[in-house]
Every structure is written in C-alpha cells, then in structure tokens.
Coordinates of C-alpha atoms and ligand atoms in Angstrom, one line a residue:
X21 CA 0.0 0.0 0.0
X22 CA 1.4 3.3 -0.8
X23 CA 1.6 6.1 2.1
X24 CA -1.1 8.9 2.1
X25 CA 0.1 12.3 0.3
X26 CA -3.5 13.5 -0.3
X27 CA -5.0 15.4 2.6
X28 CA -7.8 14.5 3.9
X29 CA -11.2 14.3 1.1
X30 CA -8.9 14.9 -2.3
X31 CA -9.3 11.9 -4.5
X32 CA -7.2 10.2 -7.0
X33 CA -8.3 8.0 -9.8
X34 CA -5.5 6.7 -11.5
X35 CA -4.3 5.6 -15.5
X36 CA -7.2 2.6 -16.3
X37 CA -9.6 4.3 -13.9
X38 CA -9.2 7.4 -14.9
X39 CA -8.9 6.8 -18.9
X40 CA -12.4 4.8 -18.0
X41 CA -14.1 7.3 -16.1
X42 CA -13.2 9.7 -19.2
X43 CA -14.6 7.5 -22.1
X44 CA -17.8 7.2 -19.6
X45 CA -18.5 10.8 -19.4
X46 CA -17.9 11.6 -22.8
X47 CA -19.8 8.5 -24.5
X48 CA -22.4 9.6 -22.4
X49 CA -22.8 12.9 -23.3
X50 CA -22.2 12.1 -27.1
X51 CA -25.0 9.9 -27.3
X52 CA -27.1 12.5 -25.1
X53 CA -27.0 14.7 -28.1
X54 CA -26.1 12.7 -31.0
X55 CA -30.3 11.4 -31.3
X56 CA -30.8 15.7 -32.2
X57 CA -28.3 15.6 -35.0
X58 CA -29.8 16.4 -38.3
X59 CA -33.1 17.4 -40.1
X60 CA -34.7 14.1 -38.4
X61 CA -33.1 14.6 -35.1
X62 CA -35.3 14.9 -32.1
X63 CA -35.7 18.0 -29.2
X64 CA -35.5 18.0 -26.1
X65 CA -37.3 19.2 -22.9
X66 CA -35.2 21.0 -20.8
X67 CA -36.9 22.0 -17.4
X68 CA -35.1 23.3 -14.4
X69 CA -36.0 21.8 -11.4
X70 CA -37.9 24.9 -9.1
X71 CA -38.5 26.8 -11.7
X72 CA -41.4 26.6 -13.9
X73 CA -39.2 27.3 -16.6
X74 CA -39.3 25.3 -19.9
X75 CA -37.4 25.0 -23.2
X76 CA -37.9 23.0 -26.1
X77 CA -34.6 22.8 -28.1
X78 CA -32.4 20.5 -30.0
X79 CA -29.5 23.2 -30.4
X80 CA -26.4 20.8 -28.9
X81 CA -24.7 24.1 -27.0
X82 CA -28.2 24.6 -25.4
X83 CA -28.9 21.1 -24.4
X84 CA -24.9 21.2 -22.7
X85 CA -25.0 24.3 -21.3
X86 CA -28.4 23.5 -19.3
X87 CA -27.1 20.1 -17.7
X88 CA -24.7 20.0 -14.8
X89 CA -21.7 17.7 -15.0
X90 CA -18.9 16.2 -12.6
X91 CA -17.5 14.6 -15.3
X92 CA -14.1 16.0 -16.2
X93 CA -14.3 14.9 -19.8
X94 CA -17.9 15.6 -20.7
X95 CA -17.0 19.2 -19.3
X96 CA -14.5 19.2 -21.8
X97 CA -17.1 18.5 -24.4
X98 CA -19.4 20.9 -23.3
X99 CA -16.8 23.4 -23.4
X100 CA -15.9 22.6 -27.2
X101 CA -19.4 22.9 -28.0
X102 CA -19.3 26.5 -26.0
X103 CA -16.6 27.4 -28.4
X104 CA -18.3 26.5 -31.7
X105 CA -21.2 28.3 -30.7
X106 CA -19.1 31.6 -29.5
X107 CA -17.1 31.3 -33.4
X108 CA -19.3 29.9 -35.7
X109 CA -22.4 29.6 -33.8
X110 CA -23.6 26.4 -35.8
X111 CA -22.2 22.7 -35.6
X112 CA -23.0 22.5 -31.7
X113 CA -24.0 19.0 -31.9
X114 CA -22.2 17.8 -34.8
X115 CA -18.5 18.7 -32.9
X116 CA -19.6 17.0 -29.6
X117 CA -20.9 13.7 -31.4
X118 CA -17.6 13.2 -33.7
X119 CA -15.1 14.3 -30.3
X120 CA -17.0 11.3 -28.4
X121 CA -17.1 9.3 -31.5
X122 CA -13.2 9.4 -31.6
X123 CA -13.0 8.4 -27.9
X124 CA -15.1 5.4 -28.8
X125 CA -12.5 4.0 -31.0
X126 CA -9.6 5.3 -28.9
X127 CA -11.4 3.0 -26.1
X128 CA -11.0 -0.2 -28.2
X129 CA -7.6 0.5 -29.3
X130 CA -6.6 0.9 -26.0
X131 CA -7.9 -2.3 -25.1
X132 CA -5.9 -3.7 -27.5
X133 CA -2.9 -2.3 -25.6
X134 CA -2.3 0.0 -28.1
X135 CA -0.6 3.3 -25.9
X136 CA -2.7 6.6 -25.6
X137 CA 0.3 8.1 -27.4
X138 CA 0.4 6.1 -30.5
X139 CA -3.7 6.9 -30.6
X140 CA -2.7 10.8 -30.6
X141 CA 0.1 10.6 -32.8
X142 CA -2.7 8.7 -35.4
X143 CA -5.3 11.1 -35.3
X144 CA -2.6 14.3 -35.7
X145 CA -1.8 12.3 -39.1
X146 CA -5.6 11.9 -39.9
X147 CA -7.1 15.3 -39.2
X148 CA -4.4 16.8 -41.4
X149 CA -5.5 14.1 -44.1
X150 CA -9.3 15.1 -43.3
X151 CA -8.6 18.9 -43.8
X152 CA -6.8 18.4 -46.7
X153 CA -9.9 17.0 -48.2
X154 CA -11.7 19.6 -47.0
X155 CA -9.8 21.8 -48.4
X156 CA -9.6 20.0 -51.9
X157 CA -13.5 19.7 -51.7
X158 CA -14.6 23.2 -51.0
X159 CA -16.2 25.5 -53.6
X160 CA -15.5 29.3 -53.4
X161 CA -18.4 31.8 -55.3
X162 CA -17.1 35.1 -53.2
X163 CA -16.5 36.7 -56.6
X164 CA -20.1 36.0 -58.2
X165 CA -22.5 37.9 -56.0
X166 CA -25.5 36.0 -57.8
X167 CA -24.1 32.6 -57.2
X168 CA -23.0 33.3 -54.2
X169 CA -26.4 34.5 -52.7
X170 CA -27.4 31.0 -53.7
X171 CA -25.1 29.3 -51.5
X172 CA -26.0 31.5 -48.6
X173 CA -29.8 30.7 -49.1
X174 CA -28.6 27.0 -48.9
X175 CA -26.7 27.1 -46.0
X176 CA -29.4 28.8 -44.3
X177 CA -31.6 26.3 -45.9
X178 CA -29.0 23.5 -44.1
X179 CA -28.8 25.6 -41.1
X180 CA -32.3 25.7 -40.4
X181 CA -33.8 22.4 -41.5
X182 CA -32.4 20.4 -38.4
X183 CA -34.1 23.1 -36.6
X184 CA -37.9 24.4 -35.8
X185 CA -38.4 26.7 -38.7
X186 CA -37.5 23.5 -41.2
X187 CA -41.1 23.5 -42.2
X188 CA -40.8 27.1 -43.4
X189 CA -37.2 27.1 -44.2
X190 CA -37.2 28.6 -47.5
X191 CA -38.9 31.3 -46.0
X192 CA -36.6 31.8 -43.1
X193 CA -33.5 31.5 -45.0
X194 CA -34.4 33.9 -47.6
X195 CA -34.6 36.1 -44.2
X196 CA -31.7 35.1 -42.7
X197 CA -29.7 36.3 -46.1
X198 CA -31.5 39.5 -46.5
X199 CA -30.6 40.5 -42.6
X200 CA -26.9 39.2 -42.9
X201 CA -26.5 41.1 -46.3
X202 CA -27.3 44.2 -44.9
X203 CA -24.7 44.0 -42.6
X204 CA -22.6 44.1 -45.8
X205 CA -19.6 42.0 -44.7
X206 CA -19.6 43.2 -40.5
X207 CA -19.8 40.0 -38.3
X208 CA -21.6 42.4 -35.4
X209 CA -24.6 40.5 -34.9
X210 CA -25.8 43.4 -32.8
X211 CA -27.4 45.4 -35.8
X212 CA -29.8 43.0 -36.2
X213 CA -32.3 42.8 -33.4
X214 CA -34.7 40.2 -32.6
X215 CA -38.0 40.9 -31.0
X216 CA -40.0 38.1 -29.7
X217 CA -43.9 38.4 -29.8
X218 CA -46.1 35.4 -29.0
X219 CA -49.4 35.3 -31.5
X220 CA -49.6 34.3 -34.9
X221 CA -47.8 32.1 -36.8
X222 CA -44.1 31.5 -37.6
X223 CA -44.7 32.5 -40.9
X224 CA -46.2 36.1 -39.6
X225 CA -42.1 36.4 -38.7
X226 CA -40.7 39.7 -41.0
X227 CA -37.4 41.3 -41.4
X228 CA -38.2 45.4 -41.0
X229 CA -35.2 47.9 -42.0
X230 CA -34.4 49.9 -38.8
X231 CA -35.0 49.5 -35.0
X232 CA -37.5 48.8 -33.1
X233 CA -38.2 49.6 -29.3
X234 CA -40.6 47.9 -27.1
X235 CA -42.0 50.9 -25.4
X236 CA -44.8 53.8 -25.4
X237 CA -44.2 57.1 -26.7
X238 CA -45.2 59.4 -23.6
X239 CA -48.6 61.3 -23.4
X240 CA -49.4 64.3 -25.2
X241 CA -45.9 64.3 -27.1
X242 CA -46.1 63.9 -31.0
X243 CA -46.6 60.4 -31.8
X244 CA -45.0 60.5 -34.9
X245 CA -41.6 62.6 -35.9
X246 CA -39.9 63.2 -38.9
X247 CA -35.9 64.0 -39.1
X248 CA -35.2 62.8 -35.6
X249 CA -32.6 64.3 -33.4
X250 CA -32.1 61.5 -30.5
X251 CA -31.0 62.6 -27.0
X252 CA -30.1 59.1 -25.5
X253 CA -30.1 59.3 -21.7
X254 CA -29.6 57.4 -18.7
X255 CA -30.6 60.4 -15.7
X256 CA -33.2 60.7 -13.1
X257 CA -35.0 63.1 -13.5
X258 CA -36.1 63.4 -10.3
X259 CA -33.7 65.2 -7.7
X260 CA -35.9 64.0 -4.7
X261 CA -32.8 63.3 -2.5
X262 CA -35.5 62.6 0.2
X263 CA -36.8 59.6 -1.4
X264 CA -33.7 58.5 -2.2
X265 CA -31.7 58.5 1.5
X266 CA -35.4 57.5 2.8
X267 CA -34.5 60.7 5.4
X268 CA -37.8 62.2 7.6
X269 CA -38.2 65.8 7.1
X270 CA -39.9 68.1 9.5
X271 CA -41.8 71.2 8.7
X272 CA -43.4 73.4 10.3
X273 CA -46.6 74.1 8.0
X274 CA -48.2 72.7 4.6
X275 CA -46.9 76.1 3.4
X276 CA -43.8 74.7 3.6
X277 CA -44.2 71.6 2.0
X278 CA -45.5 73.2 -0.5
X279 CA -42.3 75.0 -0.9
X280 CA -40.2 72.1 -1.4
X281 CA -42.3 70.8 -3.9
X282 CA -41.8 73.9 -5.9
X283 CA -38.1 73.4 -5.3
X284 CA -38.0 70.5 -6.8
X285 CA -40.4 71.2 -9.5
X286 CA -37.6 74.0 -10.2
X287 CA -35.1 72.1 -10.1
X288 CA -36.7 69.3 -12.2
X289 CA -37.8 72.1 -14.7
X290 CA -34.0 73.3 -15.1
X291 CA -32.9 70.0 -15.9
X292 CA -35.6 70.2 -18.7
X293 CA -34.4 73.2 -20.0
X294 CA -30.7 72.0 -20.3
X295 CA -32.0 68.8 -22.2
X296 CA -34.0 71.0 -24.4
X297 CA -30.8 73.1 -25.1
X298 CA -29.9 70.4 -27.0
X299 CA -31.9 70.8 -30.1
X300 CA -34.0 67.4 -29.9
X301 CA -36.6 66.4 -31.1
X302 CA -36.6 63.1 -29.6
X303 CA -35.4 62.1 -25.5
X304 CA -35.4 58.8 -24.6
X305 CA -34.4 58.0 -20.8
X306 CA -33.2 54.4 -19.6
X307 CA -35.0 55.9 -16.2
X308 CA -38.8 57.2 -15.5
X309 CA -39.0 60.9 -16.9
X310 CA -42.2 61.7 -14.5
X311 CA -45.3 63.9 -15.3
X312 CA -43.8 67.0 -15.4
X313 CA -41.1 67.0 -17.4
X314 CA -42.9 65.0 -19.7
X315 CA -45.4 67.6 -20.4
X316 CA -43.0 70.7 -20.8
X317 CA -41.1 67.9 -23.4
X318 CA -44.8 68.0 -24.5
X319 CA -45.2 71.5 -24.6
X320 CA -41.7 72.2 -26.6
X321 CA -43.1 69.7 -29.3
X322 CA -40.5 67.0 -28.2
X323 CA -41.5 63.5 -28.1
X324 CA -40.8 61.8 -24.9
X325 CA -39.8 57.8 -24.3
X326 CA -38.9 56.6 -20.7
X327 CA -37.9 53.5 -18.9
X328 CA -36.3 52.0 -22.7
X329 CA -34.3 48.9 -21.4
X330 CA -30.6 48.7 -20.6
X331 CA -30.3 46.9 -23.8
X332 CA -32.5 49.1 -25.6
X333 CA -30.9 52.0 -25.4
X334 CA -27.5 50.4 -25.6
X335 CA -28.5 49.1 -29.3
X336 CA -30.4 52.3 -29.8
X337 CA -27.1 54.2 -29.4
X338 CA -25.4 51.7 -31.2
X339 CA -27.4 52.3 -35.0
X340 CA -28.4 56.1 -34.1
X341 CA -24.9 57.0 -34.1
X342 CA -25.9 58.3 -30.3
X343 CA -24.4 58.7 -27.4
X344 CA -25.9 57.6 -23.9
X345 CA -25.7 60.9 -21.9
X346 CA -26.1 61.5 -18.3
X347 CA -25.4 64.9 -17.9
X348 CA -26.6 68.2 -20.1
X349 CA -24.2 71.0 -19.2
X350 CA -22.4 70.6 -22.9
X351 CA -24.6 70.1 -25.7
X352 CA -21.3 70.5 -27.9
X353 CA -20.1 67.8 -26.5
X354 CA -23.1 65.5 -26.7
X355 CA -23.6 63.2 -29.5
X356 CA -27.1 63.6 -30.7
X357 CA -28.4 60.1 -32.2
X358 CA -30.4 60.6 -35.9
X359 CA -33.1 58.9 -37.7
X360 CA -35.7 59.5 -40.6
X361 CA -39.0 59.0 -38.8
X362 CA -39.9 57.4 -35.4
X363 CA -43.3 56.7 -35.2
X364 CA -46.0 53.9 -33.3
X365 CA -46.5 50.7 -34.6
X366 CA -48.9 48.0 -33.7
X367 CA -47.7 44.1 -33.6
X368 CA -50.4 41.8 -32.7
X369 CA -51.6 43.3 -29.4
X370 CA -48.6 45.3 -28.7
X371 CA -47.9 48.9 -29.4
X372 CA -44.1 49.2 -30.3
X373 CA -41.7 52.5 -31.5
X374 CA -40.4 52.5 -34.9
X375 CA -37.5 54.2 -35.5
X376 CA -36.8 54.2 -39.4
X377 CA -33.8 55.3 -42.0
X378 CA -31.0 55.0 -39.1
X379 CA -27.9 56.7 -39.1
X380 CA -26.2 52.3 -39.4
X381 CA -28.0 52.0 -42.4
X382 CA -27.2 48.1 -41.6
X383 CA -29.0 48.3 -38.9
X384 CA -32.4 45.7 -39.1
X385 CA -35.4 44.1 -36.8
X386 CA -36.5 40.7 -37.0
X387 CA -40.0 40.4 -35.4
X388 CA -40.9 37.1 -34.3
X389 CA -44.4 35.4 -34.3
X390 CA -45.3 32.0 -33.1
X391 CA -47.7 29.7 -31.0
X392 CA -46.2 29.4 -27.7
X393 CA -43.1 31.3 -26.1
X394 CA -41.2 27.8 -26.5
X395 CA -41.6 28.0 -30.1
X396 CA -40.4 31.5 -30.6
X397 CA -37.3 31.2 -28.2
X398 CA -36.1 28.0 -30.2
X399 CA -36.9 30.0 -33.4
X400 CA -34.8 32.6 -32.2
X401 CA -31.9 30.0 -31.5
X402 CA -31.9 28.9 -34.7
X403 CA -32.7 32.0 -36.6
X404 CA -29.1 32.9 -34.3
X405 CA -27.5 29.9 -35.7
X406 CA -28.2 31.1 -39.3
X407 CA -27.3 34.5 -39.1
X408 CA -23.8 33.6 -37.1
X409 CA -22.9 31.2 -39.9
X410 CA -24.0 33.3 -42.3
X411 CA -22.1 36.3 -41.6
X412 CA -18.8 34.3 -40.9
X413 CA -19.4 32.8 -44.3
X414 CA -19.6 36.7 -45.7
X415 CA -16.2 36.4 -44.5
X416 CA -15.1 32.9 -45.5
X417 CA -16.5 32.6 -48.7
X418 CA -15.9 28.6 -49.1
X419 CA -18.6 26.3 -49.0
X420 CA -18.6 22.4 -48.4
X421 CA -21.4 20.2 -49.2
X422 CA -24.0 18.4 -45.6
X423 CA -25.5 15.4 -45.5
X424 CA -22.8 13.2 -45.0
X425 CA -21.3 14.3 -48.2
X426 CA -18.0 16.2 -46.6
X427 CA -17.6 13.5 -43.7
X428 CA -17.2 10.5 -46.2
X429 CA -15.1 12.5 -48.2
X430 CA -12.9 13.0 -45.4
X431 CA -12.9 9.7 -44.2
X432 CA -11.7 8.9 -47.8
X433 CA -8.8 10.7 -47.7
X434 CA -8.1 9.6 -44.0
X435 CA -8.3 5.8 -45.0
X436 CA -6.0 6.4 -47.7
X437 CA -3.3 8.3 -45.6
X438 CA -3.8 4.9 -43.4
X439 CA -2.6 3.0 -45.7
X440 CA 0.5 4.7 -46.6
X441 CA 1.2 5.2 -43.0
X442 CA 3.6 2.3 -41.1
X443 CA 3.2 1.4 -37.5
X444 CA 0.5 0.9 -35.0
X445 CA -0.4 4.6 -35.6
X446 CA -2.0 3.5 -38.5
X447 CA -4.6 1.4 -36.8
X448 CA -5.6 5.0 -35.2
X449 CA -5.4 6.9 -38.6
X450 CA -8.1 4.3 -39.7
X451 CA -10.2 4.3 -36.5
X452 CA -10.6 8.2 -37.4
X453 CA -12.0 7.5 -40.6
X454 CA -14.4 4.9 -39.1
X455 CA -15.4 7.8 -36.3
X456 CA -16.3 10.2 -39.0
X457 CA -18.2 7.9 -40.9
X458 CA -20.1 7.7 -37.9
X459 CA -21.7 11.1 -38.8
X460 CA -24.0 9.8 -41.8
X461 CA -24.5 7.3 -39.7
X462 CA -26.2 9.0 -36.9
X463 CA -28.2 10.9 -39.6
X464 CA -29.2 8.3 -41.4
X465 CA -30.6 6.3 -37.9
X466 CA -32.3 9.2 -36.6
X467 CA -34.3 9.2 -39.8
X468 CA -35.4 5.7 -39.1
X469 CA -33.1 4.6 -42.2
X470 CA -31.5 1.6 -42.4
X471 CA -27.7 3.2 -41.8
X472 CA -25.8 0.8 -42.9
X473 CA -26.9 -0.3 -45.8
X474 CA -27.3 3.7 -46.6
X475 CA -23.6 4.6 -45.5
X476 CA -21.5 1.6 -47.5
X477 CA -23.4 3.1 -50.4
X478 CA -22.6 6.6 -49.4
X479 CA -19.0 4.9 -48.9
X480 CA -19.2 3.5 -52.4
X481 CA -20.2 6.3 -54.3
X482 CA -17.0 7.9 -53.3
X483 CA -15.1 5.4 -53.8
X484 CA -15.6 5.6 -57.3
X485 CA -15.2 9.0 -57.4
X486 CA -18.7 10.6 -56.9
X487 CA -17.5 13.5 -54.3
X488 CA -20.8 14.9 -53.8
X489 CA -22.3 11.8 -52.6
X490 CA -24.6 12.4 -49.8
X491 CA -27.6 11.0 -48.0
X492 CA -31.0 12.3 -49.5
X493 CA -33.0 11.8 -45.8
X494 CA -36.4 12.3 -47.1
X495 CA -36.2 9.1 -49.7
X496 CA -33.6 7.5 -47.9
X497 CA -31.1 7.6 -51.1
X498 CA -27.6 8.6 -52.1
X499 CA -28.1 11.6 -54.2
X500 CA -25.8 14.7 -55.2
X501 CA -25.7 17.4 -52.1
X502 CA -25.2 19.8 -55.1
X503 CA -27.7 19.2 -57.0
X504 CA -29.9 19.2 -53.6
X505 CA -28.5 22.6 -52.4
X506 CA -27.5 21.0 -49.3
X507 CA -24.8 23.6 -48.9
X508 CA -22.7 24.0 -45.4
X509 CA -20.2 26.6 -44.5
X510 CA -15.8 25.4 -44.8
X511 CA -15.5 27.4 -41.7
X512 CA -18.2 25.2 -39.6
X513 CA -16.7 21.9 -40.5
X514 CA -13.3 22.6 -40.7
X515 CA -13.9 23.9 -36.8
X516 CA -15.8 20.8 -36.5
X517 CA -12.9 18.3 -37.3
X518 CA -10.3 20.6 -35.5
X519 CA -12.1 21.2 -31.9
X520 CA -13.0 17.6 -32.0
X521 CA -9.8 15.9 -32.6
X522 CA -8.3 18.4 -31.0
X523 CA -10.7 17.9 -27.5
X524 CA -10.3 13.7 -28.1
X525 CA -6.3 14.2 -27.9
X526 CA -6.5 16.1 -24.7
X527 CA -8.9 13.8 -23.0
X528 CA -6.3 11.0 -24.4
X529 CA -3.5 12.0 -22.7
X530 CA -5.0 12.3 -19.4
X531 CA -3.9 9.4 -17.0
X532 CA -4.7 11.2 -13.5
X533 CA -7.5 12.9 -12.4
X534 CA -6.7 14.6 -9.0
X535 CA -9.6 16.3 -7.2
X536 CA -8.5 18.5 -4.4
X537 CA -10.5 18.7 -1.2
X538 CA -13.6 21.1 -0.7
X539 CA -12.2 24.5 1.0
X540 CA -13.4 24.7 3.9
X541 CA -15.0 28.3 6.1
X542 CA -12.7 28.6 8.9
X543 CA -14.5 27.8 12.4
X544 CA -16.9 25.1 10.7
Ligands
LIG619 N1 -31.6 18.3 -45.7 C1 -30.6 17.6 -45.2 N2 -30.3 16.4 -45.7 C2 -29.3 15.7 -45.2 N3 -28.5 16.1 -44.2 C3 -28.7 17.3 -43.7 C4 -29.8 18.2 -44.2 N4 -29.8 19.3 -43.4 C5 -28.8 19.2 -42.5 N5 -28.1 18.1 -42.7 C6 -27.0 17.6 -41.9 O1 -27.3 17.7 -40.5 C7 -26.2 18.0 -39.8 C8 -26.4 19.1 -38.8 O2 -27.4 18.8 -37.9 P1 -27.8 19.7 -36.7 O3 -28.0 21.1 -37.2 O4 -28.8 19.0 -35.9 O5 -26.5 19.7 -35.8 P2 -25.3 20.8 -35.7 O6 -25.4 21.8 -36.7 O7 -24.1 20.0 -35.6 O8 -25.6 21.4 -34.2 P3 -26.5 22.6 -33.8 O9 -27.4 23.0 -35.0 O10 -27.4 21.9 -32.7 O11 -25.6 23.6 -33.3 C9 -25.1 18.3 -40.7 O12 -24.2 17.3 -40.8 C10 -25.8 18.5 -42.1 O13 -25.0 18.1 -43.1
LIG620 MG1 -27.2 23.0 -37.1

C-alpha cells in the first residue's frame, strides 16, 4: 500500500480508472446529443428543477449548457461545443458527437494495448489528411455575387432544416440572407435585433429595415416625428434626495411643504431646459422621466420615451450613431443620435416605436411570431444559428457540401493516408475514418433509415469517385448534395474536425484525475 500524500477528502483515480471514467462521461454525453443531429433529429425538454421554466430545443450548446456535470471529460465536451457556438455559432452538436465518436474507437484500441500516445500521434496524421480533403472539396463563389447569394440561401436552408423553422425554411433563410447582407460583410450581430412576440404564426415572422423599441411614446408628445434628433439618456429626473436616503423631514406648515415641492419642480424644470438646449426632437431616458417633465417635453413639441431597457438603449445608441448621456451642461459635447422617422407601430396586441432610416443603415429588426413562447425562443436560437454562420461565411466565402457528403469524403482521404502510414499509428489513422463515418450514420438512424446499408453506399459512391455523394434523408437515397443545395459553410466543418480531434487528444493523454478537497469556512 502506498503512504497517504493527499490530505484529507482529495481523490485520486489513477491511469485505467481514470482513462475509464473519461470514455464514460464523454460516451455519455455524445450519445445524449447525437439522437438531435440532423433534419430528423429529435428536441429536447429541458426544465429546471424549481422553476417553472421550460425549453424545447435540439441546439447541442443549449442542451450542454443547461445540464450539470462532474464529469471531467464531458465538461471538456461541453466546453468545445461553447466554443463553436461563440465562433461559428452552428455545428453544436455535430463537434460534440464526432469528439466522443473518436473516444469510442480510442477505447477499443486501447484495449488492445495500443498506448494513448500512438492513438494521438494517429489522429494528428488523420485530421491533417481530413482537412486536406476539405480543403480539396470546398467550392468558393465570393466573386459571383448571384451565385454566391445562392449558396447562402442554402446554407441557411441546411442551417435551419435540423431546426424548428425546417417547415418554413425557405422562408426563413431567404430572411436570414436579407438580414446578414445588410450588414454588408460586418460579423456584429448586434445590428440586427430580434424581437419576440407570442401570436400568430411563424410564418407572420418579418425582417423590417431599422429598430424597433418595445416601449410607449409618452402622453401628449407627438406620436410620430420626422428627421429625428435623439437625445439618448440614462438620468433621473427626479432630484428628490428625500426619497432617495429615505431621510424624515420636518416642517413646520403645509406652506412649507409646498415650498419644497416647488423646489423640486424648479429644479426638475432646469434639468428640462438643459435637455431641451440640446436641439432634440426626440429624449429617450433608460430611467422614469415623471409627469412633469414629460409635459414641458410635451409642450416644446418634443417626443418623450422613458424607462427604454438597458439593452435598448444600448442598441439604440449603437445604430443612431448616439451617445448615452447623463449629464446636459455641454450640448457640444453630446452626441445627438439621428433617424428618418420614429413613429408607433402595432404588432399583434402590442404597441411598439419604430424608429426608421438610421444613421447604421445596416441596422435591421426581425419580429418574431409564433404559438407558444417555447416556439419563438427556439426559433430565435436557430434563426441565431443562421445568421452567425452566415455572416462568418460573408467572410469565409468557401462552401462544403452536408448530408454526410464532406464526412465520407474526409474519411476517404483519412483511410488512404492509413494505408500509406507504417506502425501501430495507423490502426488510429483508420479508427478516425471509421469515427467520422459515424456522422452519416447517426443521420441516417435518426431518420429511421437503415444506416448501414445507406452509408457503405454513401461509402461507395465515393469510392468511385462521386465526391458529392450524400444522404438524401427524405427518400432514404444517395443523391448529389449539389444538385440538392444542401450547402454548409468550410469554416463550420473545418472547426468541426479541428475542436473535435483536438478535444479527443487532450482527453487521451490524461492518465490522473486529482480532485483537491472542498475549502473549507474557517471555524466550521
Ligand atoms: N436536408 C438535409 N439532408 C441531409 N443532411 C442534412 C440536411 N440538413 C442538414 N443536414 C446535416 O445535418 C447535420 C447538422 O445537424 P444539426 O443542425 O442538428 O447539428 P449541428 O449543426 O451540428 O448542431 P446545432 O445545430 O445543434 O448547433 C449536418 O451534418 C448537415 O449536413
Ligand atoms: Mg445545425
């Protein structure tokens, strides 16, 4: 027995046990997510245990995110799937299902006594092989706006088929384009704004040019302006100093109540005047603006908008070319937001301010509509998922071709490099191609096909040279992805095959996990 060098509660699980406890987690959390992958893929309820809150989702970083883990590897996994989500925002699932996939086979090499080490050096060999394909595969139309528009409808049409809005995907991605096109080639996301109203139908959704702010215009003010000059504020406008310390005040008569409250109409009124110095038209406070200063805004013709959310007015600054101000005593130094008109709209039930022709011409709303609040927050997780890929695709122009098609074209390349490769290693390079074929695979089962019949098929078509083989889902048939505009971006796969290989290597080396003991308050 070997002498105690832990203190007291830290743990130790050691090479076998360790390596074991890894493959658990992550197998686990592979196949958690692998039955969402793909147009046929499933949701899933997620429901947080004392709260009534619900979400319906298949997104892979959502489902991860939610769970709680004490799994050292599977936290690894969830953090990859983070990652693609924060860079390409698509591919969730897909980079979580290959990563465990690869840990499969590493388990059954290293049963076979072949070292951790050899497994890694393998997989370096074949992920350089499978991005070479990529490479070799991927189409580029950046220079032919027409065609290229095309490919972005497609991968929008990819994007969103696995997702809620599949039924009304052409719809959507048409959408998707338009908003992301706009932008014209900025990755900020931020122009575009989603606002979710439940009513209607998903199809009632609409892309509007300009911002949109869920609030009330303030009585008596205008309710429509033309050539808007936006004051942008974050100010009380109260200066009741009593309220806020909570202090007790002690007069000696109503007279002189009456006396303070004049004070601090004056005062209020000054503040007024300072913000009407400005030359607005338009003053929109993050905090209440109160009766009276409302109605000498009123009076002066200028609309009024209070209580606009922290986010609100943040975005509002953001495509006004505003600045949030907080106080008035330079108007030279203030940077007035602008706009064609503002005026009131009416969504469903909702009165909402439209603010229209804004100084970020990119600058766009997407407004919402479905059943139930489930339905429009996953339809704003996918509608997110499009526009992220999109927009990095602006960038990236290069396209690959879904449904299996890239994946078996990889593990092509991967099987090949296995042959010309000498060693054990080898028996790794191959297990990477098998792991990526394990992709179509998983599409092809959660579309109650039979998978593998479907993927030596798939397997055989390139093979003799077909390189846009890929699985038709609907009719359960090898088809051309070209031909079927099933269209995904270079960037999402190639971050696909690099996080995951990349994720499988790090679990693979591990041969201790240490946990230290819990801290502990002094005195308890
Ligand atoms: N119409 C289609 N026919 C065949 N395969 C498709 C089709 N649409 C999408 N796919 C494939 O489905 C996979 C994507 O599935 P899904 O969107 O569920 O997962 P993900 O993109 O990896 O993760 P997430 O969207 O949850 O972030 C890709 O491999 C893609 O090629
Ligand atoms: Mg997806």
């Amino acid at each position: 027995m070997s002498a105690p060098i832990f203190a007291q509660e830290a743990t130790q699980e050691r090479a076998e046990n360790a390596r074991l406890s890894s493959f658990v987690g992550a197998l686990a959390l592979g196949d958690l997510v692998a039955s969402t992958l793909g147009p046929k893929g499933m949701h899933k309820i997620l429901q947080s245990v004392g709260s009534n809150s619900l979400e319906i989702t298949n997104d892979g970083a959502t489902i991860l995110k939610s769970i709680h883990l004490d799994n050292p590897a599977a936290k690894i996994l969830v953090n990859i799937s983070k990652v693609q989500d924060d860079e390409v925002g698509d591919g969730t699932t897909s980079v979580c299902v290959l990563a465990a996939e690869l840990l499969r086979e590493a388990e059954k090499l290293i049963e076979k006594r072949i070292h951790p080490q050899t497994v890694v050096e393998g997989y370096r060999i074949a992920s350089a092989a499978a991005l070479r394909a990529l490479d070799r595969d991927a189409r580029d139309n950046g220079a032919d706006p027409a065609a290229f528009r095309r490919d972005l409808v497609n991968i929008a049409r990819t994007t969103l088929s696995s997702k809620v809005l599949s039924a009304d995907k052409d719809y959507f991605a048409n959408l998707a384009v338009d908003a992301v096109q706009r932008l014209k080639g900025s990755t900020n996301l931020e122009n575009i704004q989603i606002i979710k109203k439940v009513g209607g139908k998903l199809t009632d959704s609409y892309l509007d040019e300009g911002f949109i702010l869920d609030k009330r215009i303030g009585t008596n003010c205008p309710k429509r302006i033309e050539g808007a000059r936006i004051l942008i504020a974050n100010t009380s406008m109260d200066t009741d100093k009593i309220k806020v310390f909570g202090a007790r005040v002690r007069v000696e008569g109503t007279g002189k109540l009456a006396e303070l409250e004049r004070a601090e109409r004056e005062k209020m009124k000054a503040k007024v005047e300072r913000i009407k110095a400005h030359g607005i038209n338009c003053f929109i406070n993050r905090q209440l603006i109160y009766n009276y200063p409302e109605s000498i805004l009123a009076d002066a013709g200028i609309m009024s908008i209070e209580h606009a959310d922290f986010e609100g007015v943040e975005r509002l600054a953001l495509v006004t070319g505003g600045e949030i101000a907080s106080t008035f005593d330079r108007p030279d130094l203030v940077k007035i937001g602008a706009c064609d008109t503002i005026e009131e709209i009416i969504i469903g039930e909702d009165r909402l301010i439209k603010f229209s022709g804004v100084a970020a011409g990119e600058a766009c709303t997407v407004v919402l509509r479905g059943a139930t609040s489930q339905m429009v927050d996953e339809a704003e997780r996918s509608l997110h998922d499009a526009l992220s890929v999109l927009s990095q695709t602006v960038k990236e122009t290069r396209v690959t071709l879904g449904g299996g098609c890239a994946e078996m074209s990889m593990s092509k390349e991967v099987d090949e490099e296995a042959r010309q490769t000498a060693g054990k290693k080898a028996l790794a390079t191959e297990a990477f191609a098998r792991a990526l074929r394990q992709l179509p695979t998983i599409l092809a089962n959660n579309a109650g096909l039979d998978s593998a019949d479907l993927v030596s098929r798939l397997r055989a078509a390139h093979q003799a040279g077909d390189r846009d083989a890929g699985l038709d889902l609907d009719e359960g048939k090898i088809k051309s992805m070209l031909d079927l505009g099933i269209t995904e971006s270079y960037k999402l796969k190639r971050a696909v095959v690099n996080s995951a290989s990349e994720a499988a290597e790090l679990i693979l080396r591990v041969d201790d996990v240490l946990r230290c003991a819990p801290r502990r308050r002094e005195g308890h």
